[in-house]
CSV table of C-alpha atoms in Angstrom, one decimal:
chain,number,residue,atom,x,y,z
V,733,MET,CA,3.4,-4.9,-21.5
V,734,SER,CA,6.7,-6.5,-22.2
V,735,PRO,CA,7.8,-9.9,-20.6
V,736,ILE,CA,10.3,-8.3,-18.3
V,737,ALA,CA,7.9,-5.3,-17.0
V,738,LEU,CA,5.5,-8.3,-16.5
V,739,VAL,CA,7.7,-10.4,-14.4
V,740,LEU,CA,8.7,-6.8,-12.2
V,741,VAL,CA,5.1,-6.2,-11.5
V,742,LEU,CA,4.5,-9.8,-10.4
V,743,ALA,CA,7.4,-10.0,-8.3
V,744,ALA,CA,6.5,-6.8,-6.8
V,745,ALA,CA,3.1,-7.9,-5.7
V,746,VAL,CA,4.4,-10.9,-4.1
V,747,CYS,CA,6.7,-8.5,-2.2
V,748,HIS,CA,3.8,-6.4,-1.3
V,749,ALA,CA,1.6,-8.6,0.0
V,750,ALA,CA,4.4,-10.0,2.1
V,751,TRP,CA,5.2,-7.2,3.7
V,752,ASN,CA,1.5,-6.0,4.2
V,753,ILE,CA,1.4,-9.5,6.1
V,754,LEU,CA,4.0,-8.5,8.6
V,755,ALA,CA,3.0,-5.2,9.0
V,756,HIS,CA,-0.6,-6.6,10.1
V,757,GLY,CA,0.9,-8.8,12.7
V,758,VAL,CA,2.3,-5.6,14.5
V,759,SER,CA,0.0,-3.2,13.5
V,760,ARG,CA,-1.1,-2.3,17.4
V,761,ILE,CA,2.3,-0.9,17.6
V,762,GLY,CA,1.9,1.8,15.0
V,763,LEU,CA,4.5,4.6,14.8
V,764,PRO,CA,7.5,2.8,16.3
V,765,PHE,CA,7.5,-0.1,14.2
V,766,LEU,CA,7.1,2.4,11.2
V,767,TRP,CA,10.1,4.5,12.1
V,768,LEU,CA,12.5,1.1,12.6
V,769,GLY,CA,11.0,0.2,9.3
V,770,ALA,CA,12.2,3.5,7.9
V,771,VAL,CA,15.8,2.7,9.8
V,772,ALA,CA,16.2,-0.8,8.3
V,773,SER,CA,15.0,0.2,5.0
V,774,SER,CA,17.4,3.3,5.1
V,775,VAL,CA,20.2,0.8,6.0
V,776,LEU,CA,19.5,-2.0,3.6
V,777,TRP,CA,19.2,0.2,0.5
V,778,LEU,CA,21.4,3.1,1.0
V,779,PRO,CA,24.5,1.6,-0.1
V,780,LEU,CA,22.8,0.4,-3.3
V,781,VAL,CA,22.6,4.0,-4.6
V,782,PRO,CA,25.9,4.5,-6.0
V,783,LEU,CA,25.4,1.1,-7.8
V,784,THR,CA,21.9,1.7,-9.4
V,785,GLY,CA,22.7,4.9,-11.1
V,786,GLY,CA,22.8,7.5,-8.4
V,787,LEU,CA,19.8,10.4,-8.5
V,788,GLY,CA,19.7,9.6,-12.5
V,789,GLU,CA,19.3,12.8,-14.7
V,790,ALA,CA,17.6,14.7,-12.2
V,791,SER,CA,18.7,17.8,-10.9
V,792,TRP,CA,19.0,18.2,-7.1
V,793,SER,CA,16.1,20.3,-6.9
V,794,HIS,CA,13.4,18.2,-9.0
V,795,PHE,CA,15.2,15.5,-6.9
V,796,ALA,CA,14.3,17.4,-3.5
V,797,LEU,CA,11.0,18.2,-4.3
V,798,ALA,CA,10.2,14.9,-5.8
V,799,VAL,CA,11.1,13.3,-2.5
V,800,ALA,CA,9.9,15.6,0.0
V,801,VAL,CA,6.2,15.1,-1.3
V,802,SER,CA,6.5,11.5,-1.7
V,803,ALA,CA,8.0,11.1,1.7
V,804,VAL,CA,4.5,13.0,3.1
V,805,LEU,CA,2.3,10.7,0.9
V,806,HIS,CA,4.3,7.6,1.6
V,807,CYS,CA,4.0,8.6,5.3
V,808,ALA,CA,-0.1,9.3,5.2
V,809,TYR,CA,-0.6,6.2,3.4
V,810,MET,CA,1.6,4.1,5.9
V,811,LEU,CA,-0.4,5.6,8.9
V,812,VAL,CA,-3.8,5.0,7.3
V,813,LEU,CA,-2.9,1.7,6.5
V,814,GLN,CA,-1.5,0.9,10.2
V,815,ARG,CA,-4.7,2.2,11.2
V,816,GLY,CA,-7.2,0.2,9.1
V,817,TYR,CA,-4.7,-2.7,9.9
V,818,ALA,CA,-5.8,-2.2,13.8
V,819,THR,CA,-9.5,-1.6,13.5
V,820,GLY,CA,-10.3,-3.7,10.8
V,821,ARG,CA,-9.9,-7.2,9.0
V,822,LEU,CA,-6.8,-7.8,7.0
V,823,SER,CA,-8.1,-9.0,3.9
V,824,THR,CA,-11.2,-6.1,3.7
V,825,VAL,CA,-8.5,-3.2,4.5
V,826,TYR,CA,-5.9,-4.5,2.0
V,827,ALA,CA,-8.7,-5.4,-0.7
V,828,THR,CA,-10.5,-2.2,-0.1
V,829,ALA,CA,-7.6,-0.1,-0.5
V,830,ARG,CA,-5.8,-1.4,-3.1
V,831,GLY,CA,-9.1,-1.9,-5.1
V,832,THR,CA,-10.2,1.7,-4.8
V,833,GLY,CA,-6.7,3.1,-5.8
V,834,PRO,CA,-6.7,2.7,-9.1
V,835,THR,CA,-10.4,3.6,-9.1
V,836,ILE,CA,-9.6,6.6,-8.1
V,837,SER,CA,-6.5,7.3,-10.4
V,838,VAL,CA,-8.7,6.7,-13.1
V,839,LEU,CA,-11.3,9.5,-12.0
V,840,VAL,CA,-8.0,11.8,-11.2
V,841,ALA,CA,-7.3,11.1,-14.9
V,842,VAL,CA,-10.8,11.9,-16.3
V,843,LEU,CA,-11.8,14.5,-14.2
V,844,VAL,CA,-8.3,16.6,-13.6
V,845,LEU,CA,-6.0,15.2,-16.8
V,846,GLY,CA,-8.3,15.2,-19.3
V,847,GLU,CA,-7.9,11.5,-20.2
V,848,ARG,CA,-10.6,9.4,-21.8
V,849,PRO,CA,-10.3,5.8,-20.5
V,850,SER,CA,-11.9,3.1,-22.5
V,851,GLY,CA,-15.3,1.7,-22.2
V,852,TRP,CA,-13.7,-1.5,-20.7
V,853,ALA,CA,-11.9,0.7,-18.1
V,854,LEU,CA,-15.2,2.1,-16.8
V,855,ALA,CA,-16.5,-1.4,-16.6
V,856,GLY,CA,-13.4,-2.2,-14.1
V,857,VAL,CA,-14.4,0.7,-11.9
V,858,ALA,CA,-17.9,-0.7,-11.6
V,859,VAL,CA,-16.1,-4.0,-10.5
V,860,ILE,CA,-14.3,-3.0,-8.3
V,861,ILE,CA,-16.8,-0.9,-6.7
V,862,GLY,CA,-19.1,-4.2,-6.6
V,863,ALA,CA,-16.3,-6.2,-5.4
V,864,VAL,CA,-14.9,-3.8,-2.0
V,865,VAL,CA,-18.9,-3.7,-1.5
V,866,ALA,CA,-19.1,-7.4,-1.1
V,867,ILE,CA,-15.9,-7.6,1.2
V,868,GLY,CA,-17.7,-5.1,3.5
V,869,MET,CA,-21.2,-7.2,3.3
V,870,LEU,CA,-19.1,-10.6,3.9
V,871,ASP,CA,-17.3,-8.8,7.7
V,872,ARG,CA,-20.6,-7.1,8.4
V,873,GLY,CA,-22.8,-10.3,7.6
V,874,ARG,CA,-20.3,-12.5,10.0
V,875,ALA,CA,-19.9,-9.6,12.4
V,876,ALA,CA,-24.0,-9.5,12.9
V,877,SER,CA,-24.3,-13.4,12.9
V,878,THR,CA,-21.9,-13.4,16.2
V,879,ALA,CA,-23.4,-10.0,18.0
V,880,MET,CA,-26.2,-10.1,19.9
V,881,PRO,CA,-29.0,-7.7,18.4
V,882,GLN,CA,-29.1,-4.2,20.0
V,883,HIS,CA,-32.7,-2.4,19.1
V,884,GLY,CA,-32.8,1.0,18.2
V,885,ARG,CA,-29.3,1.6,16.9
V,886,ARG,CA,-28.1,2.2,13.1
V,887,PRO,CA,-25.8,-0.3,12.0
V,888,ARG,CA,-22.5,1.9,11.3
V,889,LEU,CA,-19.9,1.3,8.3
V,890,ASP,CA,-17.3,-0.9,8.6
V,891,ALA,CA,-13.9,0.7,9.7
V,892,GLY,CA,-12.2,-1.7,7.6
V,893,ILE,CA,-13.7,-0.5,4.7
V,894,VAL,CA,-13.4,3.2,5.8
V,895,TRP,CA,-9.8,3.1,6.2
V,896,GLY,CA,-9.2,0.9,2.9
V,897,LEU,CA,-11.4,3.9,0.8
V,898,VAL,CA,-8.8,6.3,2.8
V,899,THR,CA,-5.8,4.5,2.3
V,900,GLY,CA,-6.7,3.9,-1.6
V,901,VAL,CA,-6.8,8.0,-1.7
V,902,ALA,CA,-3.5,7.9,-0.7
V,903,ILE,CA,-2.1,5.2,-2.8
V,904,ALA,CA,-3.3,7.2,-6.0
V,905,ALA,CA,-2.0,10.5,-4.6
V,906,TYR,CA,1.7,8.7,-4.4
V,907,THR,CA,1.4,6.6,-7.6
V,908,ILE,CA,0.3,9.8,-9.9
V,909,TRP,CA,3.2,11.9,-8.1
V,910,ASP,CA,6.0,9.1,-8.3
V,911,ALA,CA,5.4,8.1,-11.6
V,912,GLN,CA,5.9,11.8,-12.6
V,913,ALA,CA,9.2,11.9,-10.5
V,914,VAL,CA,10.6,8.9,-12.3
V,915,ARG,CA,9.5,9.3,-16.0
V,916,ASP,CA,9.1,12.9,-16.5
V,917,TRP,CA,12.2,13.8,-13.9
V,918,SER,CA,14.3,11.0,-14.5
V,919,VAL,CA,14.9,10.0,-10.9
V,920,THR,CA,16.3,6.5,-10.3
V,921,PRO,CA,14.0,4.6,-8.6
V,922,VAL,CA,16.5,3.0,-5.8
V,923,ALA,CA,17.3,6.9,-5.0
V,924,PHE,CA,13.9,7.9,-4.8
V,925,MET,CA,12.9,5.2,-2.7
V,926,VAL,CA,16.0,5.6,-0.4
V,927,GLY,CA,14.9,9.3,0.1
V,928,CYS,CA,11.3,8.9,0.6
V,929,THR,CA,12.7,6.4,3.6
V,930,LEU,CA,14.5,9.1,4.7
V,931,GLY,CA,12.3,11.6,4.7
V,932,GLU,CA,9.9,9.1,6.5
V,933,LEU,CA,12.5,9.0,9.6
V,934,VAL,CA,11.8,12.8,10.1
V,935,LEU,CA,8.4,12.4,9.5
V,936,PHE,CA,8.1,9.2,11.8
V,937,GLY,CA,10.4,10.9,14.2
V,938,ALA,CA,8.4,14.0,14.8
V,939,ALA,CA,5.3,12.2,15.3
V,940,LEU,CA,7.0,9.7,17.9
V,941,GLY,CA,6.5,12.1,20.4
V,942,ARG,CA,6.3,10.6,24.3
V,943,ARG,CA,6.4,7.0,22.3
V,944,TRP,CA,10.4,7.1,21.7
V,945,ARG,CA,10.6,5.0,24.9
V,946,GLU,CA,9.4,2.5,23.2
V,947,VAL,CA,11.5,2.0,20.0
V,948,GLY,CA,14.1,-0.2,22.0
V,949,ALA,CA,11.6,-2.6,23.0
V,950,VAL,CA,10.0,-2.7,19.6
V,951,ALA,CA,13.7,-3.2,18.0
V,952,ARG,CA,14.7,-5.8,20.7
V,953,GLY,CA,11.4,-8.0,20.0
V,954,HIS,CA,10.4,-7.9,16.8
V,955,TRP,CA,13.9,-7.1,14.6
V,956,PRO,CA,13.6,-10.3,12.4
V,957,ARG,CA,10.3,-8.6,11.1
V,958,LEU,CA,11.7,-5.1,10.8
V,959,LEU,CA,14.8,-6.5,8.7
V,960,LEU,CA,12.3,-8.5,6.1
V,961,PHE,CA,10.1,-5.1,6.7
V,962,GLY,CA,13.0,-2.8,5.5
V,963,LEU,CA,13.9,-5.4,2.5
V,964,LEU,CA,10.6,-6.1,0.9
V,965,SER,CA,8.8,-2.6,1.6
V,966,PRO,CA,11.1,-0.8,-0.6
V,967,LEU,CA,11.9,-3.8,-2.9
V,968,SER,CA,8.0,-4.2,-3.8
V,969,TYR,CA,7.8,-0.3,-5.0
V,970,ILE,CA,11.2,-0.2,-6.9
V,971,LEU,CA,10.3,-3.0,-9.0
V,972,VAL,CA,7.1,-1.0,-9.8
V,973,LEU,CA,8.9,2.2,-10.4
V,974,VAL,CA,11.2,0.8,-12.6
V,975,ALA,CA,8.2,-1.5,-14.6
V,976,MET,CA,6.5,2.1,-14.7
V,977,THR,CA,10.0,3.3,-17.0
V,978,MET,CA,9.2,0.5,-19.4
V,979,ALA,CA,5.8,0.3,-19.5
V,980,PRO,CA,2.3,2.6,-19.1
V,981,VAL,CA,1.5,3.3,-15.6
V,982,ALA,CA,-2.3,2.5,-16.6
V,983,LEU,CA,-1.0,-1.2,-17.1
V,984,VAL,CA,1.3,-1.0,-13.9
V,985,ALA,CA,-0.8,0.1,-11.7
V,986,PRO,CA,-3.6,-2.3,-12.3
V,987,MET,CA,-1.3,-5.3,-12.5
V,988,ARG,CA,0.6,-5.1,-9.0
V,989,GLU,CA,-3.0,-5.8,-7.3
V,990,VAL,CA,-2.3,-9.3,-7.9
V,991,SER,CA,-1.6,-8.9,-4.2
V,992,VAL,CA,-4.7,-8.6,-3.1
V,993,VAL,CA,-5.5,-12.1,-3.8
V,994,LEU,CA,-2.3,-13.1,-2.0
V,995,VAL,CA,-3.4,-11.6,1.0
V,996,SER,CA,-6.9,-12.5,0.7
V,997,LEU,CA,-5.6,-16.2,0.9
V,998,PHE,CA,-3.5,-15.6,3.9
V,999,GLY,CA,-6.4,-13.7,6.3
V,1000,ALA,CA,-8.9,-16.8,5.0
V,1001,ILE,CA,-6.6,-19.7,5.9
V,1002,ALA,CA,-3.9,-18.4,8.4
V,1003,LEU,CA,-6.0,-15.9,10.1
V,1004,ARG,CA,-9.4,-17.8,9.7
V,1005,GLU,CA,-11.1,-14.3,8.8
V,1006,GLY,CA,-14.2,-16.8,7.7
V,1007,ARG,CA,-15.9,-17.7,4.6
V,1008,ALA,CA,-12.8,-18.0,2.6
V,1009,GLY,CA,-14.5,-18.7,-0.5
V,1010,TRP,CA,-16.6,-16.1,-1.0
V,1011,ARG,CA,-13.7,-13.5,0.3
V,1012,VAL,CA,-11.4,-15.1,-2.3
V,1013,ALA,CA,-14.0,-14.6,-4.9
V,1014,ALA,CA,-14.6,-10.9,-4.0
V,1015,SER,CA,-10.6,-10.7,-4.2
V,1016,VAL,CA,-10.9,-11.8,-7.4
V,1017,LEU,CA,-13.0,-9.9,-8.8
V,1018,VAL,CA,-10.7,-6.8,-7.9
V,1019,VAL,CA,-8.4,-8.2,-9.7
V,1020,ALA,CA,-10.6,-8.7,-12.8
V,1021,GLY,CA,-11.5,-5.0,-12.5
V,1022,VAL,CA,-8.2,-3.6,-12.4
V,1023,ALA,CA,-7.3,-5.8,-15.1
V,1024,LEU,CA,-10.3,-4.4,-17.2
V,1025,MET,CA,-9.2,-1.1,-16.6
V,1026,ALA,CA,-5.6,-1.7,-17.9
V,1027,THR,CA,-7.2,-2.5,-21.3
């Protein structure tokens, strides 16, 4: 990976961790915040499309197809991620999602695309799964130590793990699709991301239903957070899309998971989610696993 691509991916990881922390703080608001976030993203980034190559070399049909499918996938990702943040711990949901996304991508590449990853990549899959299980055990152990014993009831799988796994599926889906859009169809990253946010406006707006009445209050109460979200969320992925045009996806996708460590540190220190050392160690294992997958 070139130094420029490396810097882009690491910067994307910082931006991604930042907007996830912002989103976690308002996770129970849900759809109104997501719709307003799409508004902020569109307003902030749309003027930059003509300055960053327009639509690129893509035809209108390819651009429309790429944006339509990606908008659906990104909306699904946002919805399940918000659900996870509302029901589980920040570091658990985030590390599980960001760890399983690359893992699923490897499985899809092997079973569907016919790729043959190296032994190091398969070792990375095993390390990630082990780290994900470890993070889940940390939360379950903490919950068990503070809850009253209830005899006769079977333990349930941690909700943060479940929603993190679902989010990982969404991550793998949009990563594979979006890589095709910017590399095979030559869609420019900024135009592609703006198209996705405009699609999210429609999809989130249709899903709001009776919650439209909450939009004004959310905008007035959280406008600074919305502006930061509108800047950082698209920026984090635009940087990744640019890096994908300069380096293999197999290197870019794992490298951006450095954000797992940043979010885990925030969850352990700022949110006092407990067992900080073990939690950070498990998140570092996730990063080690995705690094092995890139070898």
